[in-house]
Amino acid sequence: MSNGQLQTLLTPTPEEGFKLAVKLAQKGVEVTQPSEEIRGMLRPVYSTDADSLISVSQVIAIYFQTVAFANNYWIL
Amino acid sequence: MSNGQLQTLLTPTPEEGFKLAVKLAQKGVEVTQPSEEIRGMLRPVYSTDADSLISVSQVIAIYFQTVAFANNYWIL
Amino acid sequence: MSNGQLQTLLTPTPEEGFKLAVKLAQKGVEVTQPSEEIRGMLRPVYSTDADSLISVSQVIAIYFQTVAFANNYWIL
Amino acid sequence: MSNGQLQTLLTPTPEEGFKLAVKLAQKGVEVTQPSEEIRGMLRPVYSTDADSLISVSQVIAIYFQTVAFANNYWIL
Amino acid sequence: MSNGQLQTLLTPTPEEGFKLAVKLAQKGVEVTQPSEEIRGMLRPVYSTDADSLISVSQVIAIYFQTVAFANNYWIL
Amino acid sequence: MSNGQLQTLLTPTPEEGFKLAVKLAQKGVEVTQPSEEIRGMLRPVYSTDADSLISVSQVIAIYFQTVAFANNYWIL
């Protein structure tokens, strides 16, 4: 993603696919709360709350499913 | 979507596919709470609550899965 | 659906597919709470609660995934 | 399902597929809480709680996805 | 699963596939809380809480989706 | 995964596929809360809370779905 724009779902490696999934999860939050300042204030809350962290991990998992499928699971 | 009517799941780019997923997530809320006034009152609540934002991001993730598949992941 | 019976998952358009997903989400609630009166009492609660609305939107998203796949994403 | 045993995922109609999804959702609860008495005591709680009903509807939605796919969406 | 090791996703019947899904849901809990004693203390809590039971049912539903697909829905 | 880098989704057995799913669920938490110290403080909280454990199990279930598909369900 350049300038926050999603260009492609293809990534050269699973690791980069995972990173893309993380970015997509964040992007979903950003569209709903565009203020970087407010998101910054919320970060200490959810990043120290176990249940919030688990929920974030779940959103990443759903995006990773999409990204992994798009990349045919990086199987050559 | 024109007039809030979903015309197609096809989008020219992943970025526009993501935007469609966001709109579909909103559409699901709108059918359940049609009052724009009440939705407007709820916005400051969920948009400043970390867990609500994560939940919104999850709904977008599920719709994006559908939209991405429909577009064959925008792979030419 | 006629008389609340699900006849088919096929719909002519994405918009009608979305409406079917909404009906299926409601149907899941109806089988668990058949009383129209009690459901009517609960409506003002969840329809004015941001997190409940987001959860409803998620259930619709899951059903829409199924309906969209069944219709081959309405691609001719 | 006879005697609570899941015999097949195939159903003649979407309506019966939906009913099977409901039964599977219940079955998941039954294996975790085998006591019919305790489940009966919990019923008035979740069946009058909007968020619980939405959650039940979500579990049904996930099972319906599986059942619908198994039946090729009942497309002849 | 013998000795808690997952050997295969294939099962002869849907009923056994469902049982495997239940075991996998439990396995996910066991890896996070390996102490059988603590898990035993938590059991009376979640097994008498409607929302917890619904959540457990959801995890089983996700695993059942995987197991059912692996077994081609037990269609001969 | 070596050095926390995801190299491949392929695993020789279902059991190792399950372990990979567990690692991916943890990885999703780690990217959001990189401090090993804070994660260590949160562990006693979620590992003794039934609902948290069920949520963790759900995230693993979603990753396992991806890993199992990538490995064609370990069917020879």
Coordinates of C-alpha atoms in Angstrom, one line a residue, chain D:
Chain D
M1 CA -30.4 -35.9 12.8
S2 CA -32.0 -38.9 14.5
N3 CA -31.2 -39.4 18.2
G4 CA -29.1 -36.2 18.0
Q5 CA -26.7 -38.0 15.7
L6 CA -25.7 -36.1 12.6
Q7 CA -26.3 -38.4 9.6
T8 CA -25.8 -36.2 6.6
L9 CA -25.4 -32.6 5.6
L10 CA -27.6 -33.0 2.6
T11 CA -31.1 -31.7 2.8
P12 CA -33.8 -31.5 0.0
T13 CA -34.5 -27.8 0.4
P14 CA -32.8 -24.6 1.6
E15 CA -35.4 -24.4 4.4
E16 CA -34.5 -27.8 5.7
G17 CA -30.8 -26.8 5.4
F18 CA -31.5 -23.8 7.6
K19 CA -33.2 -26.0 10.1
L20 CA -30.1 -28.3 10.1
A21 CA -27.9 -25.3 10.7
V22 CA -30.0 -24.4 13.7
K23 CA -29.7 -27.9 15.1
L24 CA -26.0 -27.9 14.6
A25 CA -25.7 -24.7 16.6
Q26 CA -27.7 -26.2 19.4
K27 CA -25.6 -29.4 19.2
G28 CA -22.5 -27.3 19.9
V29 CA -24.1 -26.0 23.0
E30 CA -25.3 -29.5 24.1
V31 CA -21.8 -31.1 23.9
T32 CA -20.5 -28.4 26.2
Q33 CA -23.5 -28.4 28.6
P34 CA -25.1 -31.8 28.4
S35 CA -27.6 -31.1 31.2
E36 CA -31.0 -30.5 29.7
E37 CA -32.0 -29.0 33.0
I38 CA -29.3 -26.3 33.0
R39 CA -29.8 -25.5 29.4
G40 CA -33.5 -25.0 30.1
M41 CA -32.7 -22.6 32.9
L42 CA -30.4 -20.6 30.5
R43 CA -33.0 -20.4 27.8
P44 CA -35.1 -17.5 29.3
V45 CA -31.8 -15.6 29.7
Y46 CA -30.4 -15.6 26.2
S47 CA -33.8 -15.7 24.4
T48 CA -34.7 -12.3 25.9
D49 CA -31.3 -10.7 25.4
A50 CA -30.8 -9.0 22.1
D51 CA -27.0 -9.5 22.0
S52 CA -27.3 -13.2 22.8
L53 CA -29.9 -13.7 20.1
I54 CA -27.6 -11.9 17.6
S55 CA -24.8 -14.2 18.6
V56 CA -26.9 -17.3 18.2
S57 CA -27.9 -16.0 14.8
Q58 CA -24.2 -15.7 13.9
V59 CA -23.5 -19.3 14.8
I60 CA -26.4 -20.5 12.7
A61 CA -25.0 -18.3 9.8
I62 CA -21.7 -20.1 10.0
Y63 CA -23.3 -23.6 10.0
F64 CA -25.6 -22.5 7.2
Q65 CA -22.6 -21.6 5.1
T66 CA -21.3 -25.2 5.5
V67 CA -24.6 -26.8 4.9
A68 CA -25.4 -24.6 1.8
F69 CA -22.0 -25.4 0.3
A70 CA -22.5 -29.1 0.9
N71 CA -25.8 -29.0 -1.0
N72 CA -24.3 -26.9 -3.8
Y73 CA -26.7 -24.2 -2.7
W74 CA -29.6 -26.4 -3.8
I75 CA -29.0 -25.4 -7.4
L76 CA -30.3 -28.1 -9.7

